[in-house]
Short mmCIF file of C-alpha atoms in Angstrom, two decimals:
data_model
loop_
_atom_site.label_atom_id
_atom_site.label_comp_id
_atom_site.label_asym_id
_atom_site.label_seq_id
_atom_site.Cartn_x
_atom_site.Cartn_y
_atom_site.Cartn_z
CA MET F 1 32.10 17.34 -17.38
CA SER F 2 29.88 18.09 -20.39
CA SER F 3 29.28 21.64 -21.60
CA ASN F 4 25.95 23.18 -22.03
CA THR F 5 24.93 23.68 -25.65
CA PRO F 6 21.52 24.76 -27.31
CA GLU F 7 21.05 21.09 -28.46
CA ASN F 8 21.54 19.93 -24.72
CA PRO F 9 21.06 22.72 -22.21
CA PHE F 10 21.66 20.40 -19.36
CA GLY F 11 25.21 19.51 -20.17
CA GLY F 12 25.01 15.71 -20.78
CA PHE F 13 21.87 15.28 -18.54
CA ASP F 14 19.17 13.83 -20.82
CA MET F 15 15.99 15.18 -19.54
CA ASN F 16 13.97 13.35 -21.93
CA ALA F 17 15.18 10.05 -20.70
CA LEU F 18 14.58 11.08 -17.20
CA LEU F 19 10.95 12.05 -17.89
CA GLN F 20 10.33 8.77 -19.85
CA GLN F 21 11.65 6.91 -16.86
CA ALA F 22 9.48 8.86 -14.45
CA GLN F 23 6.38 8.19 -16.71
CA GLN F 24 7.29 4.43 -16.62
CA MET F 25 7.71 4.36 -12.95
CA GLN F 26 4.43 6.25 -12.43
CA GLN F 27 2.48 3.74 -14.53
CA GLN F 28 4.12 0.83 -12.51
CA MET F 29 3.05 2.54 -9.31
CA VAL F 30 -0.51 2.88 -10.48
CA SER F 31 -0.53 -0.75 -11.49
CA ALA F 32 0.96 -1.86 -8.20
CA GLN F 33 -1.77 0.29 -6.42
CA GLU F 34 -4.58 -1.25 -8.40
CA GLU F 35 -3.24 -4.70 -7.55
CA LEU F 36 -3.02 -3.88 -3.93
CA ALA F 37 -6.57 -2.69 -3.88
CA ASP F 38 -7.75 -6.10 -5.39
CA ALA F 39 -5.63 -8.06 -2.84
CA ARG F 40 -7.14 -9.59 0.31
CA VAL F 41 -5.40 -10.41 3.66
CA ASP F 42 -6.83 -12.10 6.60
CA GLY F 43 -5.99 -11.45 10.25
CA THR F 44 -7.08 -14.11 12.75
CA VAL F 45 -7.10 -14.37 16.40
CA GLY F 46 -8.25 -16.81 19.08
CA ASP F 47 -7.72 -19.94 16.91
CA GLY F 48 -10.18 -18.49 14.39
CA LEU F 49 -12.73 -17.15 16.96
CA VAL F 50 -12.50 -13.83 14.69
CA THR F 51 -11.20 -13.22 11.29
CA VAL F 52 -10.81 -9.86 9.65
CA THR F 53 -10.33 -9.27 6.04
CA VAL F 54 -8.60 -6.13 4.67
CA SER F 55 -7.61 -5.18 1.02
CA GLY F 56 -3.84 -4.69 0.18
CA THR F 57 -4.51 -1.04 0.79
CA GLY F 58 -5.56 -1.72 4.39
CA GLU F 59 -9.40 -1.15 3.67
CA LEU F 60 -11.52 -3.38 6.07
CA VAL F 61 -13.83 -5.63 3.56
CA GLY F 62 -14.81 -8.37 5.98
CA VAL F 63 -15.35 -9.73 9.56
CA LYS F 64 -16.20 -13.27 10.57
CA ILE F 65 -17.04 -14.24 13.93
CA LYS F 66 -17.25 -17.89 14.99
CA LYS F 67 -20.74 -18.89 16.10
CA ASP F 68 -21.08 -19.29 19.87
CA SER F 69 -17.62 -17.85 20.42
CA PHE F 70 -18.38 -15.21 22.92
CA ASP F 71 -20.85 -14.39 25.71
CA PRO F 72 -23.31 -11.81 24.55
CA ALA F 73 -23.29 -10.30 28.01
CA ASP F 74 -19.76 -9.48 27.78
CA PRO F 75 -19.15 -7.83 24.35
CA GLU F 76 -15.82 -6.34 25.46
CA ASP F 77 -13.99 -9.64 24.74
CA LEU F 78 -15.44 -9.75 21.19
CA GLU F 79 -14.47 -6.12 20.64
CA ASP F 80 -10.79 -6.80 21.79
CA LEU F 81 -10.67 -9.70 19.37
CA ILE F 82 -12.05 -7.80 16.47
CA VAL F 83 -9.23 -5.04 17.21
CA ALA F 84 -6.49 -7.59 17.52
CA ALA F 85 -7.60 -9.30 14.35
CA PHE F 86 -7.73 -6.10 12.45
CA ARG F 87 -4.15 -5.10 13.67
CA ASP F 88 -3.07 -8.53 12.47
CA ALA F 89 -4.66 -8.17 9.05
CA ARG F 90 -3.38 -4.50 8.59
CA ALA F 91 0.17 -5.46 9.50
CA LYS F 92 0.11 -8.06 6.85
CA SER F 93 -1.52 -5.58 4.28
CA ASP F 94 1.28 -3.28 5.27
CA ALA F 95 3.94 -5.84 4.58
CA LEU F 96 2.23 -6.65 1.14
CA ALA F 97 2.18 -2.97 0.30
CA ALA F 98 5.64 -2.46 1.13
CA GLU F 99 6.95 -5.41 -0.84
CA ALA F 100 4.77 -4.34 -3.93
CA MET F 101 5.67 -0.56 -3.69
CA GLY F 102 9.14 -0.60 -2.20
CA PRO F 103 11.20 -1.19 -5.23
CA LEU F 104 9.26 1.22 -7.21
CA ALA F 105 9.24 4.06 -4.50
CA GLY F 106 12.99 3.56 -3.72
CA GLY F 107 13.69 3.90 -7.45
CA LEU F 108 12.25 7.51 -7.23
CA GLY F 109 15.54 8.65 -5.74
CA GLY F 110 14.25 11.93 -4.28
CA LEU F 111 11.90 12.61 -6.97
CA GLY F 112 8.93 10.91 -5.19
CA GLY F 113 9.24 12.65 -1.87
CA GLY F 114 10.20 9.61 0.20
CA GLN F 115 9.88 5.99 0.05
CA GLY F 116 6.16 4.79 -0.24
CA GLU F 117 4.76 8.37 0.01
CA VAL F 118 1.56 8.94 -1.86
CA GLY F 119 -0.53 12.06 -2.23
CA PRO F 120 -4.29 12.57 -2.44
CA GLY F 121 -6.24 9.69 -4.25
CA GLY F 122 -3.08 7.37 -3.90
CA ALA F 123 -1.02 9.05 -6.59
CA PRO F 124 2.73 9.08 -5.90
CA PHE F 125 4.07 12.57 -4.95
CA GLY F 126 6.18 14.11 -7.47
CA PHE F 127 4.12 13.23 -10.44
#
């Protein structure tokens, strides 16, 4: 065990190195979040009757409905297909985000408040 000295008040614990590592991780998180915002994921149901596109952050960015694929007198079927396609796309988006952010968030080791947690504006907690 190292003793505390004026030069190293943390007794062998290099606070500067820890801060540098935290800054690097924050930069990597921001970069990963930007990549996710630009990514697009499709969710499709009914053999292509409805396709929903979301960003890697889960934002709905597009809906495609195959022409003549539903009865206008019965919109409930179309509504259900849109919801199902969105859920499919969102699940894929969540998996993409977990893949992109998981290694970074897991490396926070308690500093970030938990794996994958982000604060307001998408900034990781703890920074």
